[in-house]
Amino acid sequence: YQPVDTSELISREHYLMWQPESIGPYVRAGRFYAPFGLRLSEHILYIRRDLGFDLLEETYNVSGGFIFPEAEIHLTLFGPDLVRHIGSREKGVAAYLERRLFDDAVALAGQMRLAAEPGVTHFTAGAVAKAYSERLHSMLLFEVDGVQSVFDNAAQTARRQVVGLLGVSVFPTTGVMVTLLGERNQVDVELPDAWTAGTFLLNWFPYAHVELQLMERVQFPEGGQAANTILLQMHYYL
């Protein structure tokens, strides 16, 4: 599933959207990630990499929903890029329902996703929680998802997977964010096939449109040796 020869120019996100007011209904059509889960930037996190939101896996969608003062609901029909053959091959439906409490300091959400691709169908159900403390200048992050994968080949047994993340982001001063994340990816609950990871992120925004980031990520495969990654990068946003 590779791009055709004429795909030197790629747009990861483009869409048309109708939303007359910030509160109320909306409809959006184009290429983007369906509203689902914690929208963290790092695509290598298990809740992105293993749930259909990895790099260049934006699908083509028709999405709609309703934004309430203290809640929101989103429903998305998605499919692959059938012209350029870029990114995800999945097609299906995703739903996300979020409720905000305590003057938007806490958000609780439930979500589901049904995705079919050649050879396998995935059903995902999960929960998301976010809580912000103004006094501590910090935000708690939580997501857990269960995935049931059913293979077209009757000889292959259905696989059950659990992916979870717990973390905290602290904003000690203007333009600085420190994040600690702990993850668990139980690839198959019937087997000792799992990964545990810890990630440290330091983000600094010294000027408008400029970001410096330091990341260290340690992964522990079940029964294997730890893998350590250190990354320093600079982003410039137009």
Short mmCIF file of N, CA and C in Angstrom, two decimals, residues 24-146:
data_model
loop_
_atom_site.label_atom_id
_atom_site.label_comp_id
_atom_site.label_asym_id
_atom_site.label_seq_id
_atom_site.Cartn_x
_atom_site.Cartn_y
_atom_site.Cartn_z
N GLY A 24 -23.05 24.17 19.13
CA GLY A 24 -24.07 23.70 18.20
C GLY A 24 -23.53 22.62 17.29
N PRO A 25 -24.19 22.34 16.17
CA PRO A 25 -23.79 21.24 15.29
C PRO A 25 -22.64 21.64 14.37
N TYR A 26 -21.99 20.62 13.80
CA TYR A 26 -20.96 20.85 12.79
C TYR A 26 -20.92 19.63 11.87
N VAL A 27 -20.42 19.82 10.66
CA VAL A 27 -20.16 18.74 9.71
C VAL A 27 -18.81 19.03 9.07
N ARG A 28 -17.98 17.99 8.94
CA ARG A 28 -16.65 18.15 8.35
C ARG A 28 -16.38 16.98 7.41
N ALA A 29 -15.75 17.25 6.28
CA ALA A 29 -15.42 16.21 5.32
C ALA A 29 -14.02 16.47 4.77
N GLY A 30 -13.20 15.42 4.73
CA GLY A 30 -11.84 15.56 4.20
C GLY A 30 -10.91 14.58 4.85
N ARG A 31 -9.62 14.92 4.88
CA ARG A 31 -8.61 14.03 5.47
C ARG A 31 -8.15 14.61 6.80
N PHE A 32 -8.30 13.81 7.87
CA PHE A 32 -7.88 14.20 9.20
C PHE A 32 -8.03 12.98 10.10
N TYR A 33 -7.55 13.08 11.34
CA TYR A 33 -7.77 12.02 12.32
C TYR A 33 -9.18 12.17 12.90
N ALA A 34 -9.91 11.07 12.98
CA ALA A 34 -11.22 11.11 13.61
C ALA A 34 -11.08 11.52 15.07
N PRO A 35 -12.01 12.32 15.62
CA PRO A 35 -11.97 12.64 17.05
C PRO A 35 -12.00 11.35 17.88
N PHE A 36 -10.92 11.12 18.62
CA PHE A 36 -10.79 9.86 19.35
C PHE A 36 -9.59 9.95 20.28
N GLY A 37 -9.77 9.65 21.54
CA GLY A 37 -8.67 9.52 22.48
C GLY A 37 -7.96 10.82 22.80
N LEU A 38 -6.85 10.70 23.51
CA LEU A 38 -5.99 11.84 23.81
C LEU A 38 -5.24 12.22 22.53
N ARG A 39 -5.35 13.44 22.13
CA ARG A 39 -4.69 13.87 20.90
C ARG A 39 -3.28 14.37 21.23
N LEU A 40 -2.38 13.42 21.59
CA LEU A 40 -1.00 13.76 21.90
C LEU A 40 -0.18 13.80 20.61
N SER A 41 0.83 14.64 20.59
CA SER A 41 1.58 14.89 19.34
C SER A 41 2.48 13.72 18.95
N GLU A 42 2.98 12.96 19.92
CA GLU A 42 3.99 11.94 19.64
C GLU A 42 3.32 10.69 19.06
N HIS A 43 3.56 10.43 17.79
CA HIS A 43 2.88 9.31 17.12
C HIS A 43 3.41 7.96 17.58
N ILE A 44 4.56 7.90 18.25
CA ILE A 44 5.13 6.62 18.68
C ILE A 44 4.46 6.08 19.94
N LEU A 45 3.61 6.87 20.59
CA LEU A 45 2.92 6.38 21.78
C LEU A 45 1.97 5.25 21.39
N TYR A 46 1.82 4.27 22.26
CA TYR A 46 1.02 3.09 21.94
C TYR A 46 -0.44 3.44 21.62
N ILE A 47 -1.01 4.43 22.31
CA ILE A 47 -2.41 4.77 22.07
C ILE A 47 -2.60 5.42 20.70
N ARG A 48 -1.52 5.82 20.05
CA ARG A 48 -1.59 6.31 18.67
C ARG A 48 -1.10 5.24 17.71
N ARG A 49 0.08 4.70 17.96
CA ARG A 49 0.69 3.76 17.02
C ARG A 49 -0.13 2.50 16.81
N ASP A 50 -0.76 2.00 17.88
CA ASP A 50 -1.45 0.72 17.81
C ASP A 50 -2.96 0.84 17.64
N LEU A 51 -3.47 2.04 17.56
CA LEU A 51 -4.92 2.21 17.46
C LEU A 51 -5.36 2.87 16.16
N GLY A 52 -4.44 2.95 15.19
CA GLY A 52 -4.80 3.50 13.89
C GLY A 52 -4.53 4.97 13.71
N PHE A 53 -3.69 5.56 14.57
CA PHE A 53 -3.40 6.99 14.49
C PHE A 53 -1.90 7.25 14.38
N ASP A 54 -1.19 6.37 13.70
CA ASP A 54 0.25 6.51 13.53
C ASP A 54 0.54 7.55 12.45
N LEU A 55 1.81 7.79 12.19
CA LEU A 55 2.23 8.80 11.22
C LEU A 55 1.67 8.49 9.83
N LEU A 56 1.06 9.48 9.20
CA LEU A 56 0.47 9.40 7.87
C LEU A 56 -0.74 8.47 7.79
N GLU A 57 -1.34 8.12 8.94
CA GLU A 57 -2.51 7.25 8.92
C GLU A 57 -3.83 8.03 8.98
N GLU A 58 -3.78 9.33 8.68
CA GLU A 58 -5.03 10.08 8.59
C GLU A 58 -5.91 9.46 7.50
N THR A 59 -7.18 9.26 7.81
CA THR A 59 -8.12 8.69 6.87
C THR A 59 -8.95 9.80 6.22
N TYR A 60 -9.69 9.43 5.17
CA TYR A 60 -10.67 10.34 4.59
C TYR A 60 -12.00 10.10 5.30
N ASN A 61 -12.63 11.19 5.76
CA ASN A 61 -13.75 11.06 6.67
C ASN A 61 -14.91 11.97 6.29
N VAL A 62 -16.07 11.56 6.77
CA VAL A 62 -17.22 12.45 6.92
C VAL A 62 -17.57 12.41 8.39
N SER A 63 -17.44 13.55 9.05
CA SER A 63 -17.58 13.61 10.50
C SER A 63 -18.60 14.67 10.87
N GLY A 64 -19.35 14.40 11.92
CA GLY A 64 -20.31 15.37 12.40
C GLY A 64 -20.54 15.20 13.88
N GLY A 65 -21.17 16.19 14.47
CA GLY A 65 -21.43 16.10 15.89
C GLY A 65 -22.10 17.34 16.41
N PHE A 66 -22.10 17.45 17.73
CA PHE A 66 -22.75 18.58 18.39
C PHE A 66 -21.90 18.98 19.59
N ILE A 67 -21.64 20.27 19.70
CA ILE A 67 -20.88 20.83 20.82
C ILE A 67 -21.85 21.50 21.78
N PHE A 68 -21.89 21.01 23.01
CA PHE A 68 -22.71 21.59 24.06
C PHE A 68 -21.81 22.41 25.00
N PRO A 69 -22.36 23.28 25.83
CA PRO A 69 -21.52 24.04 26.76
C PRO A 69 -20.66 23.17 27.66
N GLU A 70 -21.16 21.99 28.05
CA GLU A 70 -20.40 21.14 28.97
C GLU A 70 -20.21 19.72 28.44
N ALA A 71 -20.40 19.53 27.15
CA ALA A 71 -20.25 18.19 26.58
C ALA A 71 -20.08 18.31 25.07
N GLU A 72 -19.67 17.22 24.44
CA GLU A 72 -19.59 17.17 22.99
C GLU A 72 -19.66 15.72 22.53
N ILE A 73 -20.21 15.53 21.33
CA ILE A 73 -20.34 14.20 20.75
C ILE A 73 -19.89 14.27 19.29
N HIS A 74 -19.13 13.25 18.86
CA HIS A 74 -18.59 13.21 17.50
C HIS A 74 -18.82 11.82 16.91
N LEU A 75 -19.23 11.77 15.67
CA LEU A 75 -19.41 10.52 14.95
C LEU A 75 -18.72 10.65 13.60
N THR A 76 -17.89 9.65 13.25
CA THR A 76 -17.06 9.75 12.04
C THR A 76 -17.15 8.47 11.23
N LEU A 77 -17.42 8.61 9.94
CA LEU A 77 -17.28 7.53 8.98
C LEU A 77 -15.96 7.73 8.25
N PHE A 78 -15.11 6.70 8.19
CA PHE A 78 -13.78 6.90 7.61
C PHE A 78 -13.44 5.80 6.61
N GLY A 79 -12.50 6.13 5.72
CA GLY A 79 -12.04 5.18 4.71
C GLY A 79 -10.66 5.57 4.22
N PRO A 80 -10.01 4.70 3.45
CA PRO A 80 -8.64 4.95 2.99
C PRO A 80 -8.59 5.89 1.80
N ASP A 81 -7.39 6.33 1.47
CA ASP A 81 -7.14 7.12 0.27
C ASP A 81 -7.05 6.15 -0.91
N LEU A 82 -8.09 6.08 -1.72
CA LEU A 82 -8.15 5.12 -2.81
C LEU A 82 -7.48 5.62 -4.09
N VAL A 83 -7.07 6.90 -4.11
CA VAL A 83 -6.42 7.46 -5.30
C VAL A 83 -4.91 7.38 -5.19
N ARG A 84 -4.37 7.84 -4.06
CA ARG A 84 -2.91 7.88 -3.91
C ARG A 84 -2.36 6.72 -3.09
N HIS A 85 -3.23 5.96 -2.43
CA HIS A 85 -2.80 4.80 -1.65
C HIS A 85 -1.75 5.18 -0.60
N ILE A 86 -2.09 6.20 0.18
CA ILE A 86 -1.19 6.71 1.23
C ILE A 86 -1.84 6.45 2.59
N GLY A 87 -1.06 5.95 3.54
CA GLY A 87 -1.52 5.88 4.91
C GLY A 87 -2.35 4.66 5.21
N SER A 88 -3.44 4.87 5.95
CA SER A 88 -4.25 3.78 6.47
C SER A 88 -5.05 3.10 5.38
N ARG A 89 -5.27 1.79 5.53
CA ARG A 89 -6.15 1.02 4.65
C ARG A 89 -7.49 0.74 5.32
N GLU A 90 -7.71 1.28 6.51
CA GLU A 90 -8.91 0.96 7.27
C GLU A 90 -10.13 1.75 6.79
N LYS A 91 -11.29 1.14 7.02
CA LYS A 91 -12.57 1.82 6.80
C LYS A 91 -13.51 1.40 7.92
N GLY A 92 -14.37 2.34 8.35
CA GLY A 92 -15.26 1.99 9.45
C GLY A 92 -15.91 3.21 10.05
N VAL A 93 -16.16 3.15 11.35
CA VAL A 93 -16.86 4.21 12.06
C VAL A 93 -16.23 4.41 13.44
N ALA A 94 -16.22 5.65 13.91
CA ALA A 94 -15.69 5.98 15.23
C ALA A 94 -16.66 6.93 15.92
N ALA A 95 -16.76 6.80 17.24
CA ALA A 95 -17.63 7.67 18.04
C ALA A 95 -16.90 8.11 19.29
N TYR A 96 -17.14 9.35 19.70
CA TYR A 96 -16.49 9.92 20.89
C TYR A 96 -17.49 10.80 21.61
N LEU A 97 -17.69 10.56 22.91
CA LEU A 97 -18.60 11.34 23.74
C LEU A 97 -17.86 11.83 24.97
N GLU A 98 -17.82 13.14 25.18
CA GLU A 98 -17.08 13.73 26.29
C GLU A 98 -17.99 14.61 27.14
N ARG A 99 -17.80 14.50 28.45
CA ARG A 99 -18.54 15.32 29.43
C ARG A 99 -17.54 16.09 30.28
N ARG A 100 -17.73 17.41 30.39
CA ARG A 100 -16.83 18.26 31.16
C ARG A 100 -17.50 18.68 32.47
N LEU A 101 -16.70 18.69 33.55
CA LEU A 101 -17.21 18.95 34.90
C LEU A 101 -16.35 20.01 35.59
N PHE A 102 -16.88 20.58 36.66
CA PHE A 102 -16.13 21.51 37.52
C PHE A 102 -15.52 22.65 36.71
N ASP A 103 -16.38 23.36 35.98
CA ASP A 103 -15.94 24.50 35.17
C ASP A 103 -14.85 24.10 34.18
N ASP A 104 -15.04 22.96 33.54
CA ASP A 104 -14.14 22.43 32.50
C ASP A 104 -12.79 21.99 33.05
N ALA A 105 -12.66 21.84 34.37
CA ALA A 105 -11.39 21.38 34.94
C ALA A 105 -11.22 19.88 34.78
N VAL A 106 -12.32 19.15 34.61
CA VAL A 106 -12.28 17.70 34.46
C VAL A 106 -13.08 17.31 33.22
N ALA A 107 -12.56 16.37 32.45
CA ALA A 107 -13.27 15.85 31.28
C ALA A 107 -13.23 14.33 31.33
N LEU A 108 -14.37 13.71 31.14
CA LEU A 108 -14.49 12.26 31.09
C LEU A 108 -15.13 11.88 29.76
N ALA A 109 -14.62 10.83 29.12
CA ALA A 109 -15.10 10.48 27.79
C ALA A 109 -15.14 8.97 27.61
N GLY A 110 -16.08 8.53 26.77
CA GLY A 110 -16.14 7.16 26.29
C GLY A 110 -16.02 7.16 24.79
N GLN A 111 -15.47 6.10 24.22
CA GLN A 111 -15.22 6.07 22.79
C GLN A 111 -15.29 4.65 22.25
N MET A 112 -15.56 4.53 20.95
CA MET A 112 -15.53 3.25 20.27
C MET A 112 -15.09 3.46 18.82
N ARG A 113 -14.55 2.38 18.26
CA ARG A 113 -14.07 2.45 16.87
C ARG A 113 -14.15 1.06 16.25
N LEU A 114 -14.80 0.97 15.11
CA LEU A 114 -14.88 -0.28 14.36
C LEU A 114 -14.16 -0.05 13.04
N ALA A 115 -13.08 -0.80 12.81
CA ALA A 115 -12.23 -0.58 11.64
C ALA A 115 -11.92 -1.90 10.96
N ALA A 116 -12.19 -1.97 9.66
CA ALA A 116 -11.90 -3.16 8.87
C ALA A 116 -10.81 -2.84 7.85
N GLU A 117 -9.85 -3.73 7.72
CA GLU A 117 -8.81 -3.64 6.69
C GLU A 117 -8.59 -5.04 6.15
N PRO A 118 -7.87 -5.18 5.03
CA PRO A 118 -7.70 -6.50 4.43
C PRO A 118 -7.17 -7.53 5.44
N GLY A 119 -7.95 -8.55 5.70
CA GLY A 119 -7.52 -9.65 6.55
C GLY A 119 -7.95 -9.58 7.99
N VAL A 120 -8.39 -8.43 8.48
CA VAL A 120 -8.69 -8.32 9.91
C VAL A 120 -9.66 -7.17 10.17
N THR A 121 -10.50 -7.34 11.20
CA THR A 121 -11.40 -6.29 11.65
C THR A 121 -11.12 -6.02 13.13
N HIS A 122 -11.00 -4.74 13.49
CA HIS A 122 -10.70 -4.35 14.87
C HIS A 122 -11.90 -3.62 15.47
N PHE A 123 -12.28 -4.02 16.68
CA PHE A 123 -13.28 -3.27 17.44
C PHE A 123 -12.61 -2.75 18.71
N THR A 124 -12.64 -1.43 18.88
CA THR A 124 -11.98 -0.77 20.01
C THR A 124 -13.01 -0.04 20.86
N ALA A 125 -12.92 -0.21 22.17
CA ALA A 125 -13.76 0.53 23.11
C ALA A 125 -12.87 1.02 24.24
N GLY A 126 -13.07 2.26 24.66
CA GLY A 126 -12.17 2.78 25.68
C GLY A 126 -12.73 3.97 26.43
N ALA A 127 -11.90 4.50 27.34
CA ALA A 127 -12.27 5.64 28.18
C ALA A 127 -11.10 6.61 28.25
N VAL A 128 -11.43 7.88 28.41
CA VAL A 128 -10.45 8.96 28.48
C VAL A 128 -10.80 9.85 29.67
N ALA A 129 -9.78 10.33 30.37
CA ALA A 129 -10.00 11.27 31.47
C ALA A 129 -8.89 12.32 31.46
N LYS A 130 -9.28 13.56 31.73
CA LYS A 130 -8.33 14.67 31.85
C LYS A 130 -8.75 15.53 33.03
N ALA A 131 -7.77 16.00 33.80
CA ALA A 131 -8.07 16.85 34.95
C ALA A 131 -6.99 17.91 35.08
N TYR A 132 -7.39 19.18 35.15
CA TYR A 132 -6.44 20.28 35.24
C TYR A 132 -6.54 20.96 36.59
N SER A 133 -5.37 21.21 37.20
CA SER A 133 -5.29 21.92 38.47
C SER A 133 -4.61 23.27 38.24
N GLU A 134 -5.35 24.35 38.43
CA GLU A 134 -4.78 25.68 38.25
C GLU A 134 -3.74 25.96 39.33
N ARG A 135 -4.00 25.51 40.54
CA ARG A 135 -3.07 25.76 41.65
C ARG A 135 -1.73 25.08 41.43
N LEU A 136 -1.75 23.86 40.88
CA LEU A 136 -0.52 23.10 40.63
C LEU A 136 0.02 23.30 39.22
N HIS A 137 -0.68 24.04 38.39
CA HIS A 137 -0.28 24.25 37.00
C HIS A 137 0.02 22.92 36.31
N SER A 138 -0.88 21.98 36.45
CA SER A 138 -0.62 20.64 35.91
C SER A 138 -1.92 20.01 35.41
N MET A 139 -1.75 19.03 34.52
CA MET A 139 -2.88 18.30 33.97
C MET A 139 -2.60 16.81 34.03
N LEU A 140 -3.54 16.05 34.57
CA LEU A 140 -3.45 14.59 34.57
C LEU A 140 -4.11 14.06 33.30
N LEU A 141 -3.51 13.00 32.73
CA LEU A 141 -3.98 12.42 31.47
C LEU A 141 -4.14 10.92 31.66
N PHE A 142 -5.24 10.37 31.13
CA PHE A 142 -5.48 8.93 31.26
C PHE A 142 -6.26 8.44 30.05
N GLU A 143 -5.86 7.28 29.54
CA GLU A 143 -6.62 6.62 28.48
C GLU A 143 -6.39 5.11 28.57
N VAL A 144 -7.45 4.34 28.40
CA VAL A 144 -7.33 2.89 28.33
C VAL A 144 -8.28 2.40 27.25
N ASP A 145 -7.82 1.46 26.43
CA ASP A 145 -8.62 0.93 25.33
C ASP A 145 -8.44 -0.58 25.24
N GLY A 146 -9.53 -1.26 24.99
CA GLY A 146 -9.51 -2.67 24.69
C GLY A 146 -9.80 -2.89 23.22
#
